[in-house]
Amino acid sequence: MNKQFLGLALSAIATIGWSGLASAQQVTGVPGSPGATTTISGKQLPPPDPKFGGIIKEKASDSKAWWAPRIVPPKGAPNVLLIMTDDSGFGAPSTFGGVVPTPALDRIANSGLRYTNFHSTSLCSPTRAAIITGRNHHSVGFGVVGEIATGFPGYDSIIPIEKGTIGTILKANGYATSWFGKDHNTPFYQATQAGPFDQWPNGMGFEYFYGFVGGDASQWQPNLYRNTTAIYPFEGNPDWNLTTAMADEAIQYMKGLKEVAPEKPFFVYYVPGGTHAPHHPSPEWIKKISDMHLFDEGWNKLRETIFANQKRLGIMPAHAQLTPWPDGQAEFGGAKLPQWDSLSWDEKKLFIKQAEVFGAYLAYTDNEIGRVIQAIEDMGQLDNTLIIYISGDNGASAEGMLNGTPNEFTTFNGVAVPVKDQFLWYEFWGSDKTFPHFAAPWAWTMDTPFKWVKQVASHFGGTAQGVAMSWPGHINDTGGIRRQFHHVIDIVPTILEATGIQAPDMINGIKQRPIEGTSMAYTWDKANANSPTRHSTQYFEMLGNRAIYHDGWVAATTPATLPWELSTKSPPDVITGYKWELYNVMDDPTQSNDLAARMPDKLKQMQGIFYVEAAKHNVLPIDNSSLTRWNTPRPSLTAGRTVFTYTGGLTGVPNSGAPSILNKSYTITAEVTIPKGGAEGMIVTDGGRFGGYGLFLSKGELGVGGGKPVFLYNLLDLKRTTWEGPELGAGKHTIVFEFKSVGPGLGKGGTGVLYVDGTEVARNTMENTTPITFPEDETFDIGQDTRTGVAMIEYRYDPPFKFTGKIDKLTFKLEPEPIAAAKR
């Protein structure tokens, strides 16, 4: 190295702010030249701009140009593919003993390691906040799902600036960062076109986002975004499905990146909607799984089959016990799920169908993940890619209630659909005509061998996730099994250790709080296969259910409310109203043998540890309410507004930014201009096939019956009520729909009147209205309908059903919501 080169290199190290030793910095090329690169210490992100290292005179000919070196990751830093599916129970995939084939998950497990004691938070967005930050979910504002955020630091659904994401860290260190699939970490009140966008994936360090925002989405007509712009690739393409489209998009992204910048590593966060409801596989996969008859013997025998598979595969040790079926025992808080043999023929027929579609969705999702993995191999990148595949972000979901549902939003509105009524959708189960979820006993079964389900953080049925991890040349105990206790917060430190990048002290001038997880990389060495876990203490809390893991012991509360009975039971006192259980999970990995009565001192010690951890990580105040939190006031673009005015078209506004007509009286006034020859199309709508309303001019058939003003109210795809006026001629018209609620109370009915140009043209009553929410994957649209239509048979239309007249002015006037509605 000549003196000039050495001087420039030392100058760069001194002035750019990279505080590590010179020997730790990796510089390539001649510093100051256009091709020079450098790593950074990463303590401060982004690093300060380096001082100009050239020479500036009056004339360019006497001066020397100098370029700042391009920042790159440390040499040998791998690509990272982080995969996490949704609502898949521990015992669902074949890789962890289930009967549903998951060859892509098998592939990663067989070429790397299988982790059988890895845990989530028990609910979607909390797990997702933890996995991208390396901190506990309450520490980053996600003590619950964002839909029920409250104004406390642990529950406000805002990831603090002082707790930066893995996307931000890797991006600043030279990685290409991307996010494909579900974004359940953007606060609902920030999910509109008005932003702000700092809590969207692009604002959290992910340079490219292709996915949906919210807890769930139709795979046929999702609320899909490219970065922060809504897109509608499914329009006119009935065979389109997001599960496949997402794989296509990720493959094209990675291929393009490696062709343009072969040396630049990628971090791909790949989080498909499967298998969260709606269960939406392609018809081919429904047939393939149905033909295998995996679920014909019912849920009780299936648990025994899965458990036997788990012991055969070594997933469960030989001494492990299968937990009992909930049949009213005290250990389950009196919870009771029906035995399969107690069911009628038609119940069995329906429930088998539900499970087959779920199984098809799981297999289909895994197949598309397999395509992404194969694409990495085809690009010659597999040996240089760390792949982490997490099966589920929580336990299997019982949110379909006891009998399942053709429309998940019936559950969220507290409405059970009888089995006989569900047969109306039987032939279409899994298609875009349904938003389906299976019966709760299937969820308990998919969590074999554990107790409980999604939402229940106190027991492993809610938190245990099967994980496979592969990195050729670095994880050499191929096909090995690891039983060390780990948690989703351990993923970020694992990635940082693999990439050789340290957690920053500062991001954007904000001092960073420590990462709370523990790297799992120590488990990669075969010599450490049976070493003690380095994650010795971990609290759990969700909706009041709580537990503490410490040195092989778990103390846990017995759930007091049931996830399949949403909003139907008042919870007990959150502190004094819960019984505690105690398990030695080193000897009893399935939490089968409660030692609380025999070891009260140990239980008391564990409870004390829980409250220490709770205070440390923003868990307090503990809250076991759900409906109250759903209805709590939170920051909003609509709070306090009673009049909303629009002109022209507007699409893609989520419920948080739209006028809410739930549980109140309201008036909608549309001033429109009709061209010669008449008009048709949507004036305004919120919701779609599975619940909502629309004010539109009818389409008609064969030129007959078109141009009539119609207001249609869709009650959860269970009942539709309509008001119709006469066909409108050319010129200006005023259409008014006025609804008077008979409230107070959630879901109360009332009387609606449709007026045209000041004359009443239709009057009708509704016994009930939607009590809690319209479908969250639908939006408020003016001038067209961007996803699914509210009409089914009568007045049916095909989206986008653009309004062919002109909307001069649209006004919503909302009456105050009766106080009693919020107190129920």
Tab-separated table of N, CA and C in Angstrom, residues 547-595:
chain	number	residue	atom	x	y	z
A	547	ALA	N	-47.832	-15.784	31.485
A	547	ALA	CA	-46.954	-16.864	31.918
A	547	ALA	C	-45.546	-16.325	32.039
A	548	ILE	N	-44.703	-17.097	32.721
A	548	ILE	CA	-43.293	-16.770	32.829
A	548	ILE	C	-42.491	-18.061	32.683
A	549	TYR	N	-41.505	-18.026	31.783
A	549	TYR	CA	-40.539	-19.114	31.650
A	549	TYR	C	-39.258	-18.680	32.346
A	550	HIS	N	-38.701	-19.565	33.177
A	550	HIS	CA	-37.423	-19.256	33.820
A	550	HIS	C	-36.711	-20.554	34.168
A	551	ASP	N	-35.553	-20.745	33.534
A	551	ASP	CA	-34.677	-21.892	33.825
A	551	ASP	C	-35.421	-23.221	33.820
A	552	GLY	N	-36.231	-23.416	32.786
A	552	GLY	CA	-36.886	-24.703	32.619
A	552	GLY	C	-38.215	-24.848	33.316
A	553	TRP	N	-38.677	-23.797	33.986
A	553	TRP	CA	-39.980	-23.823	34.654
A	553	TRP	C	-40.916	-22.823	33.985
A	554	VAL	N	-42.211	-23.122	34.031
A	554	VAL	CA	-43.230	-22.207	33.531
A	554	VAL	C	-44.350	-22.099	34.559
A	555	ALA	N	-44.655	-20.864	34.931
A	555	ALA	CA	-45.862	-20.579	35.700
A	555	ALA	C	-46.840	-19.879	34.769
A	556	ALA	N	-48.107	-20.290	34.790
A	556	ALA	CA	-49.068	-19.790	33.808
A	556	ALA	C	-50.448	-19.678	34.416
A	557	THR	N	-51.204	-18.687	33.956
A	557	THR	CA	-52.594	-18.556	34.392
A	557	THR	C	-53.485	-19.496	33.594
A	558	THR	N	-54.532	-19.958	34.239
A	558	THR	CA	-55.565	-20.717	33.530
A	558	THR	C	-56.464	-19.731	32.805
A	559	PRO	N	-56.629	-19.834	31.487
A	559	PRO	CA	-57.469	-18.870	30.764
A	559	PRO	C	-58.877	-18.799	31.350
A	560	ALA	N	-59.352	-17.589	31.503
A	560	ALA	CA	-60.667	-17.365	32.109
A	560	ALA	C	-61.746	-17.077	31.078
A	561	THR	N	-61.341	-16.724	29.860
A	561	THR	CA	-62.303	-16.527	28.767
A	561	THR	C	-61.842	-17.367	27.584
A	562	LEU	N	-62.752	-17.654	26.680
A	562	LEU	CA	-62.469	-18.600	25.607
A	562	LEU	C	-62.331	-17.882	24.262
A	563	PRO	N	-61.283	-18.173	23.510
A	563	PRO	CA	-61.079	-17.490	22.230
A	563	PRO	C	-62.175	-17.738	21.207
A	564	TRP	N	-62.919	-18.827	21.349
A	564	TRP	CA	-63.995	-19.100	20.394
A	564	TRP	C	-65.337	-18.540	20.871
A	565	GLU	N	-65.322	-17.784	21.973
A	565	GLU	CA	-66.530	-17.107	22.435
A	565	GLU	C	-66.239	-15.620	22.545
A	566	LEU	N	-65.850	-15.014	21.419
A	566	LEU	CA	-65.418	-13.621	21.430
A	566	LEU	C	-66.548	-12.693	21.869
A	567	SER	N	-66.223	-11.793	22.770
A	567	SER	CA	-67.119	-10.710	23.202
A	567	SER	C	-68.404	-11.206	23.854
A	568	THR	N	-68.391	-12.429	24.394
A	568	THR	CA	-69.626	-12.947	24.969
A	568	THR	C	-69.550	-13.168	26.466
A	569	LYS	N	-68.372	-13.014	27.056
A	569	LYS	CA	-68.228	-13.312	28.477
A	569	LYS	C	-67.429	-12.211	29.156
A	570	SER	N	-67.943	-11.698	30.242
A	570	SER	CA	-67.223	-10.658	30.979
A	570	SER	C	-66.013	-11.282	31.669
A	571	PRO	N	-64.842	-10.690	31.525
A	571	PRO	CA	-63.648	-11.272	32.135
A	571	PRO	C	-63.625	-11.025	33.637
A	572	PRO	N	-62.889	-11.862	34.386
A	572	PRO	CA	-62.754	-11.642	35.832
A	572	PRO	C	-61.763	-10.525	36.113
A	573	ASP	N	-61.577	-10.205	37.390
A	573	ASP	CA	-60.553	-9.241	37.766
A	573	ASP	C	-59.214	-9.712	37.212
A	574	VAL	N	-58.502	-8.794	36.560
A	574	VAL	CA	-57.327	-9.192	35.803
A	574	VAL	C	-56.185	-9.661	36.690
A	575	ILE	N	-56.160	-9.266	37.950
A	575	ILE	CA	-55.091	-9.686	38.845
A	575	ILE	C	-55.542	-10.833	39.758
A	576	THR	N	-56.682	-10.666	40.419
A	576	THR	CA	-57.106	-11.646	41.429
A	576	THR	C	-57.996	-12.751	40.879
A	577	GLY	N	-58.475	-12.590	39.648
A	577	GLY	CA	-59.471	-13.529	39.137
A	577	GLY	C	-58.919	-14.717	38.379
A	578	TYR	N	-57.610	-14.942	38.425
A	578	TYR	CA	-56.999	-16.023	37.650
A	578	TYR	C	-56.325	-17.055	38.555
A	579	LYS	N	-56.531	-18.299	38.251
A	579	LYS	CA	-55.794	-19.399	38.879
A	579	LYS	C	-54.453	-19.550	38.160
A	580	TRP	N	-53.398	-19.919	38.923
A	580	TRP	CA	-52.069	-20.117	38.330
A	580	TRP	C	-51.709	-21.601	38.332
A	581	GLU	N	-50.968	-21.994	37.294
A	581	GLU	CA	-50.473	-23.355	37.161
A	581	GLU	C	-48.941	-23.323	37.147
A	582	LEU	N	-48.309	-24.474	37.388
A	582	LEU	CA	-46.850	-24.549	37.442
A	582	LEU	C	-46.373	-25.827	36.756
A	583	TYR	N	-45.382	-25.666	35.883
A	583	TYR	CA	-44.863	-26.827	35.138
A	583	TYR	C	-43.343	-26.812	35.108
A	584	ASN	N	-42.770	-27.992	35.223
A	584	ASN	CA	-41.350	-28.189	34.948
A	584	ASN	C	-41.245	-28.671	33.508
A	585	VAL	N	-41.034	-27.749	32.577
A	585	VAL	CA	-41.105	-28.111	31.160
A	585	VAL	C	-39.837	-28.799	30.657
A	586	MET	N	-38.800	-28.869	31.480
A	586	MET	CA	-37.659	-29.700	31.106
A	586	MET	C	-38.060	-31.171	31.140
A	587	ASP	N	-38.883	-31.531	32.125
A	587	ASP	CA	-39.363	-32.911	32.251
A	587	ASP	C	-40.733	-33.107	31.623
A	588	ASP	N	-41.463	-32.026	31.463
A	588	ASP	CA	-42.867	-32.081	31.033
A	588	ASP	C	-43.075	-31.064	29.902
A	589	PRO	N	-42.577	-31.352	28.694
A	589	PRO	CA	-42.562	-30.345	27.623
A	589	PRO	C	-43.932	-29.950	27.097
A	590	THR	N	-44.978	-30.704	27.417
A	590	THR	CA	-46.303	-30.368	26.896
A	590	THR	C	-47.192	-29.700	27.940
A	591	GLN	N	-46.650	-29.393	29.118
A	591	GLN	CA	-47.426	-28.780	30.196
A	591	GLN	C	-48.618	-29.670	30.580
A	592	SER	N	-48.308	-30.912	30.910
A	592	SER	CA	-49.347	-31.880	31.256
A	592	SER	C	-49.535	-32.044	32.758
A	593	ASN	N	-48.490	-31.813	33.555
A	593	ASN	CA	-48.511	-32.136	34.975
A	593	ASN	C	-48.381	-30.856	35.796
A	594	ASP	N	-49.499	-30.337	36.282
A	594	ASP	CA	-49.534	-29.085	37.042
A	594	ASP	C	-49.019	-29.336	38.462
A	595	LEU	N	-47.943	-28.651	38.831
A	595	LEU	CA	-47.307	-28.826	40.139
A	595	LEU	C	-47.640	-27.704	41.114
